[in-house]
Amino acid sequence: QSSELFPANKQNVEHFSTYFTEAGLKELSDFLRTQQSLGTRKELQKELQERLSQQCPIREIVVYVKEEMKKNDLQEHAVIGLLWSCLMNAVEWNKKEELVTEQALKHLKHYAPLLAVFSTQGQSELVLLLKIQEYCYDNIHFMKSFSKIVVLFYKADVLSEEAILKWYKDAHAAKGKSVFLEQMKKFVEWLHNAEEESESEGEDD
């Protein structure tokens, strides 16, 4: 009976967690923490969706997310995927493939500054790239939008050249990879060329 083991005032996650870790039950302790963080993320998702539906200013959303991250010890890479999901759930998408790309780009261009705040680390950028890949694969009328979304995020400083090249080379998921790699081929070549040009300019100095 857990309530006898722990005095009522000590039955918080921190205490349980410490106890289980000390008792050699690290897995259970990790499980508890994961459950708590899942709960936190669900709450955060609900709140975010609420704010997006009310079209709150981006700076207010940024402040809110940063506070939640601090309060719940959430890492950036855990938050970026959540933001992407919320943004994509916030819209009633057009069922026509040729119209949905335009609609998505307009929506994502507006919210790119929000994503840029929470994609400052390589890991977060890769998480975002994989989320975009997964989304475009799972939502068939988005299949052709993938590269356009990535290029938009590159131009808006959400995704870096390094992250895109890493994704292209070996960090992509299996889902629809042949389609998405093919879509990205020209842009990746352009990135490589731009890189070589800037290197040779550097040598001329």
JSON list of C-alpha atoms in Angstrom, two decimals:
[
{"chain": "A", "resi": 1, "resn": "GLN", "atom": "CA", "xyz": [0.00, 0.00, 0.00]},
{"chain": "A", "resi": 2, "resn": "SER", "atom": "CA", "xyz": [1.81, 3.09, -1.21]},
{"chain": "A", "resi": 3, "resn": "SER", "atom": "CA", "xyz": [-0.03, 5.51, 1.09]},
{"chain": "A", "resi": 4, "resn": "GLU", "atom": "CA", "xyz": [1.42, 3.79, 4.17]},
{"chain": "A", "resi": 5, "resn": "LEU", "atom": "CA", "xyz": [4.92, 3.91, 2.77]},
{"chain": "A", "resi": 6, "resn": "PHE", "atom": "CA", "xyz": [4.74, 7.65, 2.23]},
{"chain": "A", "resi": 7, "resn": "PRO", "atom": "CA", "xyz": [3.39, 10.24, 4.64]},
{"chain": "A", "resi": 8, "resn": "ALA", "atom": "CA", "xyz": [0.66, 12.21, 2.85]},
{"chain": "A", "resi": 9, "resn": "ASN", "atom": "CA", "xyz": [2.71, 15.40, 2.59]},
{"chain": "A", "resi": 10, "resn": "LYS", "atom": "CA", "xyz": [5.50, 13.57, 0.81]},
{"chain": "A", "resi": 11, "resn": "GLN", "atom": "CA", "xyz": [3.41, 11.93, -1.86]},
{"chain": "A", "resi": 12, "resn": "ASN", "atom": "CA", "xyz": [4.57, 14.14, -4.66]},
{"chain": "A", "resi": 13, "resn": "VAL", "atom": "CA", "xyz": [6.32, 13.00, -7.80]},
{"chain": "A", "resi": 14, "resn": "GLU", "atom": "CA", "xyz": [9.71, 14.26, -6.64]},
{"chain": "A", "resi": 15, "resn": "HIS", "atom": "CA", "xyz": [9.51, 12.20, -3.46]},
{"chain": "A", "resi": 16, "resn": "PHE", "atom": "CA", "xyz": [8.20, 9.05, -5.16]},
{"chain": "A", "resi": 17, "resn": "SER", "atom": "CA", "xyz": [10.85, 9.44, -7.78]},
{"chain": "A", "resi": 18, "resn": "THR", "atom": "CA", "xyz": [13.70, 9.74, -5.28]},
{"chain": "A", "resi": 19, "resn": "TYR", "atom": "CA", "xyz": [12.38, 6.82, -3.26]},
{"chain": "A", "resi": 20, "resn": "PHE", "atom": "CA", "xyz": [12.04, 4.52, -6.26]},
{"chain": "A", "resi": 21, "resn": "THR", "atom": "CA", "xyz": [15.47, 5.44, -7.57]},
{"chain": "A", "resi": 22, "resn": "GLU", "atom": "CA", "xyz": [17.03, 4.76, -4.18]},
{"chain": "A", "resi": 23, "resn": "ALA", "atom": "CA", "xyz": [15.11, 1.51, -3.94]},
{"chain": "A", "resi": 24, "resn": "GLY", "atom": "CA", "xyz": [16.73, 0.44, -7.19]},
{"chain": "A", "resi": 25, "resn": "LEU", "atom": "CA", "xyz": [13.50, 0.88, -9.11]},
{"chain": "A", "resi": 26, "resn": "LYS", "atom": "CA", "xyz": [14.90, 3.35, -11.57]},
{"chain": "A", "resi": 27, "resn": "GLU", "atom": "CA", "xyz": [12.64, 2.16, -14.39]},
{"chain": "A", "resi": 28, "resn": "LEU", "atom": "CA", "xyz": [9.56, 2.89, -12.33]},
{"chain": "A", "resi": 29, "resn": "SER", "atom": "CA", "xyz": [10.95, 6.26, -11.36]},
{"chain": "A", "resi": 30, "resn": "ASP", "atom": "CA", "xyz": [11.62, 7.09, -15.02]},
{"chain": "A", "resi": 31, "resn": "PHE", "atom": "CA", "xyz": [8.16, 5.87, -15.91]},
{"chain": "A", "resi": 32, "resn": "LEU", "atom": "CA", "xyz": [6.58, 8.20, -13.34]},
{"chain": "A", "resi": 33, "resn": "ARG", "atom": "CA", "xyz": [8.54, 11.14, -14.65]},
{"chain": "A", "resi": 34, "resn": "THR", "atom": "CA", "xyz": [7.59, 10.30, -18.22]},
{"chain": "A", "resi": 35, "resn": "GLN", "atom": "CA", "xyz": [3.93, 10.05, -17.25]},
{"chain": "A", "resi": 36, "resn": "GLN", "atom": "CA", "xyz": [4.14, 13.39, -15.52]},
{"chain": "A", "resi": 37, "resn": "SER", "atom": "CA", "xyz": [5.82, 15.00, -18.51]},
{"chain": "A", "resi": 38, "resn": "LEU", "atom": "CA", "xyz": [3.18, 13.45, -20.82]},
{"chain": "A", "resi": 39, "resn": "GLY", "atom": "CA", "xyz": [0.50, 14.99, -18.66]},
{"chain": "A", "resi": 40, "resn": "THR", "atom": "CA", "xyz": [2.30, 18.31, -18.78]},
{"chain": "A", "resi": 41, "resn": "ARG", "atom": "CA", "xyz": [2.61, 18.13, -22.56]},
{"chain": "A", "resi": 42, "resn": "LYS", "atom": "CA", "xyz": [-1.08, 17.28, -22.95]},
{"chain": "A", "resi": 43, "resn": "GLU", "atom": "CA", "xyz": [-1.96, 20.33, -20.86]},
{"chain": "A", "resi": 44, "resn": "LEU", "atom": "CA", "xyz": [0.43, 22.47, -22.84]},
{"chain": "A", "resi": 45, "resn": "GLN", "atom": "CA", "xyz": [-1.03, 21.21, -26.11]},
{"chain": "A", "resi": 46, "resn": "LYS", "atom": "CA", "xyz": [-4.56, 22.01, -24.94]},
{"chain": "A", "resi": 47, "resn": "GLU", "atom": "CA", "xyz": [-3.54, 25.51, -23.89]},
{"chain": "A", "resi": 48, "resn": "LEU", "atom": "CA", "xyz": [-1.66, 26.13, -27.11]},
{"chain": "A", "resi": 49, "resn": "GLN", "atom": "CA", "xyz": [-4.55, 25.01, -29.24]},
{"chain": "A", "resi": 50, "resn": "GLU", "atom": "CA", "xyz": [-6.81, 27.32, -27.28]},
{"chain": "A", "resi": 51, "resn": "ARG", "atom": "CA", "xyz": [-4.47, 30.26, -27.88]},
{"chain": "A", "resi": 52, "resn": "LEU", "atom": "CA", "xyz": [-4.04, 29.51, -31.56]},
{"chain": "A", "resi": 53, "resn": "SER", "atom": "CA", "xyz": [-7.78, 29.29, -32.08]},
{"chain": "A", "resi": 54, "resn": "GLN", "atom": "CA", "xyz": [-8.13, 32.71, -30.44]},
{"chain": "A", "resi": 55, "resn": "GLN", "atom": "CA", "xyz": [-5.31, 33.98, -32.69]},
{"chain": "A", "resi": 56, "resn": "CYS", "atom": "CA", "xyz": [-3.26, 35.23, -29.75]},
{"chain": "A", "resi": 57, "resn": "PRO", "atom": "CA", "xyz": [-0.25, 37.36, -30.73]},
{"chain": "A", "resi": 58, "resn": "ILE", "atom": "CA", "xyz": [2.86, 35.27, -31.33]},
{"chain": "A", "resi": 59, "resn": "ARG", "atom": "CA", "xyz": [4.90, 37.08, -28.67]},
{"chain": "A", "resi": 60, "resn": "GLU", "atom": "CA", "xyz": [2.30, 36.12, -26.04]},
{"chain": "A", "resi": 61, "resn": "ILE", "atom": "CA", "xyz": [2.47, 32.49, -27.08]},
{"chain": "A", "resi": 62, "resn": "VAL", "atom": "CA", "xyz": [6.28, 32.61, -26.88]},
{"chain": "A", "resi": 63, "resn": "VAL", "atom": "CA", "xyz": [6.17, 34.00, -23.33]},
{"chain": "A", "resi": 64, "resn": "TYR", "atom": "CA", "xyz": [3.64, 31.35, -22.30]},
{"chain": "A", "resi": 65, "resn": "VAL", "atom": "CA", "xyz": [5.63, 28.44, -23.77]},
{"chain": "A", "resi": 66, "resn": "LYS", "atom": "CA", "xyz": [8.89, 29.65, -22.22]},
{"chain": "A", "resi": 67, "resn": "GLU", "atom": "CA", "xyz": [7.26, 29.90, -18.80]},
{"chain": "A", "resi": 68, "resn": "GLU", "atom": "CA", "xyz": [5.86, 26.38, -19.13]},
{"chain": "A", "resi": 69, "resn": "MET", "atom": "CA", "xyz": [9.23, 25.02, -20.22]},
{"chain": "A", "resi": 70, "resn": "LYS", "atom": "CA", "xyz": [10.89, 26.55, -17.19]},
{"chain": "A", "resi": 71, "resn": "LYS", "atom": "CA", "xyz": [8.17, 25.47, -14.79]},
{"chain": "A", "resi": 72, "resn": "ASN", "atom": "CA", "xyz": [8.06, 21.88, -16.02]},
{"chain": "A", "resi": 73, "resn": "ASP", "atom": "CA", "xyz": [11.68, 21.45, -17.02]},
{"chain": "A", "resi": 74, "resn": "LEU", "atom": "CA", "xyz": [10.78, 20.75, -20.64]},
{"chain": "A", "resi": 75, "resn": "GLN", "atom": "CA", "xyz": [13.48, 20.63, -23.28]},
{"chain": "A", "resi": 76, "resn": "GLU", "atom": "CA", "xyz": [13.27, 22.56, -26.53]},
{"chain": "A", "resi": 77, "resn": "HIS", "atom": "CA", "xyz": [13.17, 19.42, -28.68]},
{"chain": "A", "resi": 78, "resn": "ALA", "atom": "CA", "xyz": [10.13, 18.18, -26.75]},
{"chain": "A", "resi": 79, "resn": "VAL", "atom": "CA", "xyz": [8.34, 21.47, -27.34]},
{"chain": "A", "resi": 80, "resn": "ILE", "atom": "CA", "xyz": [9.03, 21.98, -31.05]},
{"chain": "A", "resi": 81, "resn": "GLY", "atom": "CA", "xyz": [7.17, 18.82, -32.08]},
{"chain": "A", "resi": 82, "resn": "LEU", "atom": "CA", "xyz": [4.24, 19.87, -29.95]},
{"chain": "A", "resi": 83, "resn": "LEU", "atom": "CA", "xyz": [4.15, 23.32, -31.54]},
{"chain": "A", "resi": 84, "resn": "TRP", "atom": "CA", "xyz": [4.19, 21.82, -35.03]},
{"chain": "A", "resi": 85, "resn": "SER", "atom": "CA", "xyz": [1.27, 19.49, -34.20]},
{"chain": "A", "resi": 86, "resn": "CYS", "atom": "CA", "xyz": [-0.74, 22.33, -32.68]},
{"chain": "A", "resi": 87, "resn": "LEU", "atom": "CA", "xyz": [-0.12, 24.57, -35.68]},
{"chain": "A", "resi": 88, "resn": "MET", "atom": "CA", "xyz": [-1.21, 21.88, -38.11]},
{"chain": "A", "resi": 89, "resn": "ASN", "atom": "CA", "xyz": [-4.30, 21.05, -36.04]},
{"chain": "A", "resi": 90, "resn": "ALA", "atom": "CA", "xyz": [-5.32, 24.70, -35.90]},
{"chain": "A", "resi": 91, "resn": "VAL", "atom": "CA", "xyz": [-6.50, 24.81, -39.51]},
{"chain": "A", "resi": 92, "resn": "GLU", "atom": "CA", "xyz": [-9.29, 23.26, -41.53]},
{"chain": "A", "resi": 93, "resn": "TRP", "atom": "CA", "xyz": [-7.20, 22.15, -44.51]},
{"chain": "A", "resi": 94, "resn": "ASN", "atom": "CA", "xyz": [-8.37, 22.29, -48.08]},
{"chain": "A", "resi": 95, "resn": "LYS", "atom": "CA", "xyz": [-8.93, 18.84, -49.54]},
{"chain": "A", "resi": 96, "resn": "LYS", "atom": "CA", "xyz": [-7.47, 19.83, -52.91]},
{"chain": "A", "resi": 97, "resn": "GLU", "atom": "CA", "xyz": [-3.78, 19.13, -53.18]},
{"chain": "A", "resi": 98, "resn": "GLU", "atom": "CA", "xyz": [-3.02, 22.14, -55.39]},
{"chain": "A", "resi": 99, "resn": "LEU", "atom": "CA", "xyz": [-4.70, 24.52, -52.93]},
{"chain": "A", "resi": 100, "resn": "VAL", "atom": "CA", "xyz": [-3.48, 23.03, -49.68]},
{"chain": "A", "resi": 101, "resn": "THR", "atom": "CA", "xyz": [0.19, 23.86, -50.31]},
{"chain": "A", "resi": 102, "resn": "GLU", "atom": "CA", "xyz": [-0.60, 27.53, -50.75]},
{"chain": "A", "resi": 103, "resn": "GLN", "atom": "CA", "xyz": [-2.81, 27.47, -47.66]},
{"chain": "A", "resi": 104, "resn": "ALA", "atom": "CA", "xyz": [-0.13, 25.71, -45.58]},
{"chain": "A", "resi": 105, "resn": "LEU", "atom": "CA", "xyz": [2.65, 28.06, -46.67]},
{"chain": "A", "resi": 106, "resn": "LYS", "atom": "CA", "xyz": [0.60, 31.11, -45.77]},
{"chain": "A", "resi": 107, "resn": "HIS", "atom": "CA", "xyz": [-0.25, 29.70, -42.33]},
{"chain": "A", "resi": 108, "resn": "LEU", "atom": "CA", "xyz": [3.29, 28.51, -41.59]},
{"chain": "A", "resi": 109, "resn": "LYS", "atom": "CA", "xyz": [4.89, 31.72, -42.83]},
{"chain": "A", "resi": 110, "resn": "HIS", "atom": "CA", "xyz": [2.79, 33.61, -40.30]},
{"chain": "A", "resi": 111, "resn": "TYR", "atom": "CA", "xyz": [3.88, 31.31, -37.45]},
{"chain": "A", "resi": 112, "resn": "ALA", "atom": "CA", "xyz": [7.50, 30.79, -38.53]},
{"chain": "A", "resi": 113, "resn": "PRO", "atom": "CA", "xyz": [8.73, 33.38, -35.96]},
{"chain": "A", "resi": 114, "resn": "LEU", "atom": "CA", "xyz": [7.13, 31.24, -33.23]},
{"chain": "A", "resi": 115, "resn": "LEU", "atom": "CA", "xyz": [8.87, 28.06, -34.40]},
{"chain": "A", "resi": 116, "resn": "ALA", "atom": "CA", "xyz": [12.16, 29.92, -34.83]},
{"chain": "A", "resi": 117, "resn": "VAL", "atom": "CA", "xyz": [12.27, 30.73, -31.10]},
{"chain": "A", "resi": 118, "resn": "PHE", "atom": "CA", "xyz": [12.11, 27.02, -30.23]},
{"chain": "A", "resi": 119, "resn": "SER", "atom": "CA", "xyz": [14.40, 25.58, -32.90]},
{"chain": "A", "resi": 120, "resn": "THR", "atom": "CA", "xyz": [17.73, 26.99, -31.80]},
{"chain": "A", "resi": 121, "resn": "GLN", "atom": "CA", "xyz": [19.40, 23.58, -31.36]},
{"chain": "A", "resi": 122, "resn": "GLY", "atom": "CA", "xyz": [20.33, 21.01, -33.97]},
{"chain": "A", "resi": 123, "resn": "GLN", "atom": "CA", "xyz": [18.30, 18.34, -32.21]},
{"chain": "A", "resi": 124, "resn": "SER", "atom": "CA", "xyz": [15.16, 20.47, -32.22]},
{"chain": "A", "resi": 125, "resn": "GLU", "atom": "CA", "xyz": [15.56, 21.20, -35.91]},
{"chain": "A", "resi": 126, "resn": "LEU", "atom": "CA", "xyz": [15.86, 17.51, -36.72]},
{"chain": "A", "resi": 127, "resn": "VAL", "atom": "CA", "xyz": [12.82, 16.71, -34.60]},
{"chain": "A", "resi": 128, "resn": "LEU", "atom": "CA", "xyz": [10.90, 19.35, -36.55]},
{"chain": "A", "resi": 129, "resn": "LEU", "atom": "CA", "xyz": [12.10, 18.01, -39.92]},
{"chain": "A", "resi": 130, "resn": "LEU", "atom": "CA", "xyz": [10.99, 14.50, -38.96]},
{"chain": "A", "resi": 131, "resn": "LYS", "atom": "CA", "xyz": [7.62, 15.81, -37.77]},
{"chain": "A", "resi": 132, "resn": "ILE", "atom": "CA", "xyz": [7.11, 17.60, -41.09]},
{"chain": "A", "resi": 133, "resn": "GLN", "atom": "CA", "xyz": [8.10, 14.43, -42.96]},
{"chain": "A", "resi": 134, "resn": "GLU", "atom": "CA", "xyz": [5.72, 12.33, -40.88]},
{"chain": "A", "resi": 135, "resn": "TYR", "atom": "CA", "xyz": [2.88, 14.80, -41.33]},
{"chain": "A", "resi": 136, "resn": "CYS", "atom": "CA", "xyz": [3.27, 15.07, -45.10]},
{"chain": "A", "resi": 137, "resn": "TYR", "atom": "CA", "xyz": [3.42, 11.28, -45.32]},
{"chain": "A", "resi": 138, "resn": "ASP", "atom": "CA", "xyz": [0.37, 10.66, -43.13]},
{"chain": "A", "resi": 139, "resn": "ASN", "atom": "CA", "xyz": [-1.71, 13.35, -44.85]},
{"chain": "A", "resi": 140, "resn": "ILE", "atom": "CA", "xyz": [-1.58, 12.32, -48.46]},
{"chain": "A", "resi": 141, "resn": "HIS", "atom": "CA", "xyz": [-2.59, 15.69, -49.97]},
{"chain": "A", "resi": 142, "resn": "PHE", "atom": "CA", "xyz": [0.49, 17.20, -48.26]},
{"chain": "A", "resi": 143, "resn": "MET", "atom": "CA", "xyz": [2.93, 14.84, -50.00]},
{"chain": "A", "resi": 144, "resn": "LYS", "atom": "CA", "xyz": [3.99, 17.47, -52.54]},
{"chain": "A", "resi": 145, "resn": "SER", "atom": "CA", "xyz": [4.22, 20.26, -49.96]},
{"chain": "A", "resi": 146, "resn": "PHE", "atom": "CA", "xyz": [7.16, 18.83, -48.03]},
{"chain": "A", "resi": 147, "resn": "SER", "atom": "CA", "xyz": [10.06, 20.54, -49.79]},
{"chain": "A", "resi": 148, "resn": "LYS", "atom": "CA", "xyz": [8.16, 23.84, -50.03]},
{"chain": "A", "resi": 149, "resn": "ILE", "atom": "CA", "xyz": [7.60, 23.85, -46.26]},
{"chain": "A", "resi": 150, "resn": "VAL", "atom": "CA", "xyz": [11.27, 23.04, -45.60]},
{"chain": "A", "resi": 151, "resn": "VAL", "atom": "CA", "xyz": [12.46, 25.81, -47.95]},
{"chain": "A", "resi": 152, "resn": "LEU", "atom": "CA", "xyz": [10.06, 28.27, -46.31]},
{"chain": "A", "resi": 153, "resn": "PHE", "atom": "CA", "xyz": [11.46, 27.37, -42.88]},
{"chain": "A", "resi": 154, "resn": "TYR", "atom": "CA", "xyz": [15.02, 27.69, -44.18]},
{"chain": "A", "resi": 155, "resn": "LYS", "atom": "CA", "xyz": [14.31, 31.21, -45.44]},
{"chain": "A", "resi": 156, "resn": "ALA", "atom": "CA", "xyz": [12.55, 32.10, -42.18]},
{"chain": "A", "resi": 157, "resn": "ASP", "atom": "CA", "xyz": [15.53, 30.95, -40.05]},
{"chain": "A", "resi": 158, "resn": "VAL", "atom": "CA", "xyz": [13.59, 28.09, -38.49]},
{"chain": "A", "resi": 159, "resn": "LEU", "atom": "CA", "xyz": [15.79, 25.42, -40.08]},
{"chain": "A", "resi": 160, "resn": "SER", "atom": "CA", "xyz": [19.51, 25.69, -40.70]},
{"chain": "A", "resi": 161, "resn": "GLU", "atom": "CA", "xyz": [21.44, 24.42, -43.69]},
{"chain": "A", "resi": 162, "resn": "GLU", "atom": "CA", "xyz": [23.26, 21.94, -41.40]},
{"chain": "A", "resi": 163, "resn": "ALA", "atom": "CA", "xyz": [20.04, 20.38, -40.15]},
{"chain": "A", "resi": 164, "resn": "ILE", "atom": "CA", "xyz": [18.58, 20.06, -43.65]},
{"chain": "A", "resi": 165, "resn": "LEU", "atom": "CA", "xyz": [21.77, 18.45, -45.00]},
{"chain": "A", "resi": 166, "resn": "LYS", "atom": "CA", "xyz": [21.96, 16.10, -42.02]},
{"chain": "A", "resi": 167, "resn": "TRP", "atom": "CA", "xyz": [18.32, 15.10, -42.51]},
{"chain": "A", "resi": 168, "resn": "TYR", "atom": "CA", "xyz": [18.95, 14.53, -46.22]},
{"chain": "A", "resi": 169, "resn": "LYS", "atom": "CA", "xyz": [22.10, 12.50, -45.69]},
{"chain": "A", "resi": 170, "resn": "ASP", "atom": "CA", "xyz": [21.14, 10.12, -42.90]},
{"chain": "A", "resi": 171, "resn": "ALA", "atom": "CA", "xyz": [18.65, 11.52, -40.39]},
{"chain": "A", "resi": 172, "resn": "HIS", "atom": "CA", "xyz": [15.43, 11.12, -42.39]},
{"chain": "A", "resi": 173, "resn": "ALA", "atom": "CA", "xyz": [12.71, 8.65, -41.45]},
{"chain": "A", "resi": 174, "resn": "ALA", "atom": "CA", "xyz": [11.74, 5.74, -43.69]},
{"chain": "A", "resi": 175, "resn": "LYS", "atom": "CA", "xyz": [8.22, 7.06, -44.30]},
{"chain": "A", "resi": 176, "resn": "GLY", "atom": "CA", "xyz": [7.99, 8.15, -47.92]},
{"chain": "A", "resi": 177, "resn": "LYS", "atom": "CA", "xyz": [11.71, 8.89, -47.95]},
{"chain": "A", "resi": 178, "resn": "SER", "atom": "CA", "xyz": [12.22, 8.26, -51.68]},
{"chain": "A", "resi": 179, "resn": "VAL", "atom": "CA", "xyz": [9.52, 10.83, -52.50]},
{"chain": "A", "resi": 180, "resn": "PHE", "atom": "CA", "xyz": [10.81, 13.42, -50.03]},
{"chain": "A", "resi": 181, "resn": "LEU", "atom": "CA", "xyz": [14.50, 12.97, -50.83]},
{"chain": "A", "resi": 182, "resn": "GLU", "atom": "CA", "xyz": [13.69, 13.38, -54.52]},
{"chain": "A", "resi": 183, "resn": "GLN", "atom": "CA", "xyz": [11.73, 16.57, -53.72]},
{"chain": "A", "resi": 184, "resn": "MET", "atom": "CA", "xyz": [14.66, 17.97, -51.75]},
{"chain": "A", "resi": 185, "resn": "LYS", "atom": "CA", "xyz": [17.37, 17.03, -54.23]},
{"chain": "A", "resi": 186, "resn": "LYS", "atom": "CA", "xyz": [17.52, 20.33, -56.12]},
{"chain": "A", "resi": 187, "resn": "PHE", "atom": "CA", "xyz": [17.45, 22.43, -52.97]},
{"chain": "A", "resi": 188, "resn": "VAL", "atom": "CA", "xyz": [20.18, 20.33, -51.35]},
{"chain": "A", "resi": 189, "resn": "GLU", "atom": "CA", "xyz": [22.34, 20.74, -54.47]},
{"chain": "A", "resi": 190, "resn": "TRP", "atom": "CA", "xyz": [21.72, 24.47, -54.29]},
{"chain": "A", "resi": 191, "resn": "LEU", "atom": "CA", "xyz": [22.80, 24.47, -50.62]},
{"chain": "A", "resi": 192, "resn": "HIS", "atom": "CA", "xyz": [25.99, 22.59, -51.48]},
{"chain": "A", "resi": 193, "resn": "ASN", "atom": "CA", "xyz": [26.81, 25.04, -54.28]},
{"chain": "A", "resi": 194, "resn": "ALA", "atom": "CA", "xyz": [26.09, 28.06, -52.10]},
{"chain": "A", "resi": 195, "resn": "GLU", "atom": "CA", "xyz": [28.38, 26.60, -49.46]},
{"chain": "A", "resi": 196, "resn": "GLU", "atom": "CA", "xyz": [31.21, 26.04, -51.96]},
{"chain": "A", "resi": 197, "resn": "GLU", "atom": "CA", "xyz": [30.82, 29.56, -53.34]},
{"chain": "A", "resi": 198, "resn": "SER", "atom": "CA", "xyz": [30.99, 31.16, -49.91]},
{"chain": "A", "resi": 199, "resn": "GLU", "atom": "CA", "xyz": [34.07, 29.06, -49.11]},
{"chain": "A", "resi": 200, "resn": "SER", "atom": "CA", "xyz": [35.87, 30.15, -52.27]},
{"chain": "A", "resi": 201, "resn": "GLU", "atom": "CA", "xyz": [34.93, 33.78, -51.59]},
{"chain": "A", "resi": 202, "resn": "GLY", "atom": "CA", "xyz": [36.47, 33.35, -48.16]},
{"chain": "A", "resi": 203, "resn": "GLU", "atom": "CA", "xyz": [39.73, 32.21, -49.75]},
{"chain": "A", "resi": 204, "resn": "ASP", "atom": "CA", "xyz": [39.92, 35.33, -51.91]},
{"chain": "A", "resi": 205, "resn": "ASP", "atom": "CA", "xyz": [39.95, 37.68, -48.90]}
]
